[in-house]
JSON list of C-alpha atoms in Angstrom, two decimals:
[
{"chain": "A", "resi": 1, "resn": "MET", "atom": "CA", "xyz": [14.98, -11.42, -0.47]},
{"chain": "A", "resi": 2, "resn": "ILE", "atom": "CA", "xyz": [13.38, -8.07, -2.85]},
{"chain": "A", "resi": 3, "resn": "LEU", "atom": "CA", "xyz": [9.88, -9.82, -1.80]},
{"chain": "A", "resi": 4, "resn": "ILE", "atom": "CA", "xyz": [10.67, -10.01, 2.25]},
{"chain": "A", "resi": 5, "resn": "LEU", "atom": "CA", "xyz": [12.15, -6.24, 1.99]},
{"chain": "A", "resi": 6, "resn": "ALA", "atom": "CA", "xyz": [8.26, -5.15, 0.31]},
{"chain": "A", "resi": 7, "resn": "ILE", "atom": "CA", "xyz": [6.83, -6.75, 2.96]},
{"chain": "A", "resi": 8, "resn": "VAL", "atom": "CA", "xyz": [8.58, -5.42, 5.55]},
{"chain": "A", "resi": 9, "resn": "LEU", "atom": "CA", "xyz": [8.26, -1.75, 4.18]},
{"chain": "A", "resi": 10, "resn": "VAL", "atom": "CA", "xyz": [4.07, -2.40, 3.54]},
{"chain": "A", "resi": 11, "resn": "VAL", "atom": "CA", "xyz": [3.56, -2.92, 7.21]},
{"chain": "A", "resi": 12, "resn": "ILE", "atom": "CA", "xyz": [5.98, -0.10, 8.07]},
{"chain": "A", "resi": 13, "resn": "TYR", "atom": "CA", "xyz": [4.27, 2.03, 5.27]},
{"chain": "A", "resi": 14, "resn": "TYR", "atom": "CA", "xyz": [0.99, 0.64, 6.96]},
{"chain": "A", "resi": 15, "resn": "VAL", "atom": "CA", "xyz": [1.74, 1.79, 10.90]},
{"chain": "A", "resi": 16, "resn": "VAL", "atom": "CA", "xyz": [2.27, 5.20, 9.57]},
{"chain": "A", "resi": 17, "resn": "ALA", "atom": "CA", "xyz": [-0.29, 5.49, 7.40]},
{"chain": "A", "resi": 18, "resn": "ILE", "atom": "CA", "xyz": [-2.69, 5.02, 9.92]},
{"chain": "A", "resi": 19, "resn": "ASN", "atom": "CA", "xyz": [-1.65, 7.17, 12.58]},
{"chain": "A", "resi": 20, "resn": "ILE", "atom": "CA", "xyz": [-1.70, 9.94, 9.86]},
{"chain": "A", "resi": 21, "resn": "GLY", "atom": "CA", "xyz": [-5.50, 9.20, 8.91]},
{"chain": "A", "resi": 22, "resn": "ILE", "atom": "CA", "xyz": [-4.50, 7.95, 5.43]},
{"chain": "A", "resi": 23, "resn": "ASN", "atom": "CA", "xyz": [-8.23, 6.38, 3.68]},
{"chain": "A", "resi": 24, "resn": "TYR", "atom": "CA", "xyz": [-7.38, 3.02, 2.93]},
{"chain": "A", "resi": 25, "resn": "PRO", "atom": "CA", "xyz": [-3.88, 2.70, 4.46]},
{"chain": "A", "resi": 26, "resn": "LEU", "atom": "CA", "xyz": [-3.62, -0.91, 3.13]},
{"chain": "A", "resi": 27, "resn": "VAL", "atom": "CA", "xyz": [-4.10, -0.20, -0.45]},
{"chain": "A", "resi": 28, "resn": "ASP", "atom": "CA", "xyz": [-2.31, 3.24, -0.27]},
{"chain": "A", "resi": 29, "resn": "ALA", "atom": "CA", "xyz": [0.75, 0.60, 1.31]},
{"chain": "A", "resi": 30, "resn": "ILE", "atom": "CA", "xyz": [0.90, -1.18, -1.61]},
{"chain": "A", "resi": 31, "resn": "SER", "atom": "CA", "xyz": [0.39, 1.04, -4.01]},
{"chain": "A", "resi": 32, "resn": "VAL", "atom": "CA", "xyz": [3.33, 3.38, -3.12]},
{"chain": "A", "resi": 33, "resn": "VAL", "atom": "CA", "xyz": [5.92, 0.66, -2.29]},
{"chain": "A", "resi": 34, "resn": "PHE", "atom": "CA", "xyz": [5.07, -2.09, -5.19]},
{"chain": "A", "resi": 35, "resn": "GLY", "atom": "CA", "xyz": [4.91, 1.57, -7.42]},
{"chain": "A", "resi": 36, "resn": "ALA", "atom": "CA", "xyz": [9.11, 1.92, -6.22]},
{"chain": "A", "resi": 37, "resn": "LEU", "atom": "CA", "xyz": [9.93, -1.01, -6.57]},
{"chain": "A", "resi": 38, "resn": "GLY", "atom": "CA", "xyz": [8.71, -1.22, -10.22]},
{"chain": "A", "resi": 39, "resn": "MET", "atom": "CA", "xyz": [10.49, 1.52, -10.82]},
{"chain": "A", "resi": 40, "resn": "TYR", "atom": "CA", "xyz": [13.91, 0.33, -9.04]},
{"chain": "A", "resi": 41, "resn": "ALA", "atom": "CA", "xyz": [13.08, -2.82, -11.54]},
{"chain": "A", "resi": 42, "resn": "MET", "atom": "CA", "xyz": [13.02, -0.26, -14.49]},
{"chain": "A", "resi": 43, "resn": "SER", "atom": "CA", "xyz": [16.09, 1.62, -13.57]},
{"chain": "A", "resi": 44, "resn": "LYS", "atom": "CA", "xyz": [17.44, -1.40, -13.70]},
{"chain": "A", "resi": 45, "resn": "LYS", "atom": "CA", "xyz": [16.39, -2.97, -16.82]},
{"chain": "A", "resi": 46, "resn": "ARG", "atom": "CA", "xyz": [14.38, -5.45, -15.33]},
{"chain": "A", "resi": 47, "resn": "ILE", "atom": "CA", "xyz": [11.05, -7.32, -17.15]},
{"chain": "A", "resi": 48, "resn": "GLU", "atom": "CA", "xyz": [9.91, -8.00, -13.89]},
{"chain": "A", "resi": 49, "resn": "GLN", "atom": "CA", "xyz": [9.14, -4.06, -13.01]},
{"chain": "A", "resi": 50, "resn": "TRP", "atom": "CA", "xyz": [5.88, -5.54, -14.90]},
{"chain": "A", "resi": 51, "resn": "TYR", "atom": "CA", "xyz": [4.65, -7.47, -11.80]},
{"chain": "A", "resi": 52, "resn": "CYS", "atom": "CA", "xyz": [4.86, -4.24, -9.57]},
{"chain": "A", "resi": 53, "resn": "PHE", "atom": "CA", "xyz": [2.88, -2.29, -12.03]},
{"chain": "A", "resi": 54, "resn": "ILE", "atom": "CA", "xyz": [0.13, -4.92, -12.88]},
{"chain": "A", "resi": 55, "resn": "PHE", "atom": "CA", "xyz": [-0.09, -5.13, -8.85]},
{"chain": "A", "resi": 56, "resn": "VAL", "atom": "CA", "xyz": [-0.19, -2.07, -8.07]},
{"chain": "A", "resi": 57, "resn": "ASN", "atom": "CA", "xyz": [-2.71, -0.81, -11.02]},
{"chain": "A", "resi": 58, "resn": "ILE", "atom": "CA", "xyz": [-4.99, -4.03, -9.84]},
{"chain": "A", "resi": 59, "resn": "ALA", "atom": "CA", "xyz": [-4.89, -2.00, -5.70]},
{"chain": "A", "resi": 60, "resn": "THR", "atom": "CA", "xyz": [-5.18, 1.50, -7.05]},
{"chain": "A", "resi": 61, "resn": "SER", "atom": "CA", "xyz": [-7.90, 0.62, -9.14]},
{"chain": "A", "resi": 62, "resn": "SER", "atom": "CA", "xyz": [-9.55, -1.28, -6.79]},
{"chain": "A", "resi": 63, "resn": "MET", "atom": "CA", "xyz": [-9.42, 1.80, -4.10]},
{"chain": "A", "resi": 64, "resn": "TRP", "atom": "CA", "xyz": [-10.89, 3.83, -6.92]},
{"chain": "A", "resi": 65, "resn": "LEU", "atom": "CA", "xyz": [-13.93, 1.24, -7.29]},
{"chain": "A", "resi": 66, "resn": "ILE", "atom": "CA", "xyz": [-14.76, 1.27, -4.10]},
{"chain": "A", "resi": 67, "resn": "LYS", "atom": "CA", "xyz": [-14.36, 5.23, -3.90]},
{"chain": "A", "resi": 68, "resn": "THR", "atom": "CA", "xyz": [-17.19, 5.54, -6.44]},
{"chain": "A", "resi": 69, "resn": "ILE", "atom": "CA", "xyz": [-19.03, 3.03, -5.53]},
{"chain": "A", "resi": 70, "resn": "ASN", "atom": "CA", "xyz": [-19.88, 5.67, -2.36]},
{"chain": "A", "resi": 71, "resn": "ASP", "atom": "CA", "xyz": [-18.96, 8.62, -4.94]},
{"chain": "A", "resi": 72, "resn": "PRO", "atom": "CA", "xyz": [-20.12, 8.21, -8.59]},
{"chain": "A", "resi": 73, "resn": "THR", "atom": "CA", "xyz": [-17.66, 11.55, -9.47]},
{"chain": "A", "resi": 74, "resn": "ASN", "atom": "CA", "xyz": [-14.38, 9.72, -9.75]},
{"chain": "A", "resi": 75, "resn": "ILE", "atom": "CA", "xyz": [-15.64, 7.23, -12.02]},
{"chain": "A", "resi": 76, "resn": "ALA", "atom": "CA", "xyz": [-12.76, 9.22, -14.21]},
{"chain": "A", "resi": 77, "resn": "MET", "atom": "CA", "xyz": [-10.07, 8.53, -12.08]},
{"chain": "A", "resi": 78, "resn": "THR", "atom": "CA", "xyz": [-10.98, 4.54, -12.18]},
{"chain": "A", "resi": 79, "resn": "LEU", "atom": "CA", "xyz": [-11.18, 4.16, -15.71]},
{"chain": "A", "resi": 80, "resn": "THR", "atom": "CA", "xyz": [-8.10, 5.63, -15.93]},
{"chain": "A", "resi": 81, "resn": "TRP", "atom": "CA", "xyz": [-6.89, 2.80, -13.22]},
{"chain": "A", "resi": 82, "resn": "ILE", "atom": "CA", "xyz": [-8.79, 0.48, -15.23]},
{"chain": "A", "resi": 83, "resn": "VAL", "atom": "CA", "xyz": [-6.26, 1.40, -18.75]},
{"chain": "A", "resi": 84, "resn": "TYR", "atom": "CA", "xyz": [-3.49, 1.44, -16.98]},
{"chain": "A", "resi": 85, "resn": "ILE", "atom": "CA", "xyz": [-3.96, -2.33, -15.97]},
{"chain": "A", "resi": 86, "resn": "PHE", "atom": "CA", "xyz": [-4.45, -3.38, -19.60]},
{"chain": "A", "resi": 87, "resn": "ASN", "atom": "CA", "xyz": [-1.48, -1.79, -20.80]},
{"chain": "A", "resi": 88, "resn": "SER", "atom": "CA", "xyz": [0.73, -2.94, -18.13]},
{"chain": "A", "resi": 89, "resn": "VAL", "atom": "CA", "xyz": [-0.47, -6.72, -19.45]},
{"chain": "A", "resi": 90, "resn": "TYR", "atom": "CA", "xyz": [-0.55, -5.36, -22.66]}
]
């Protein structure tokens, strides 16, 4: 049920993000929605929160990797999100 809710919220956020002109709207929608779900799961003391955070970290680090390819000054943020992936898995 929560996965269906997440998909619906991602689609809604994606449409809103396109309308207001956000760069990388799908990645932003995924990271925001699954980040919120991870926080909710954390407040309920669920171990599944880490699946959400791993997914968020992978999505966000891929976005920063693309930005770094276009502009190398973003390397610090890319490395930060890669460290977050390792932290979430650990």
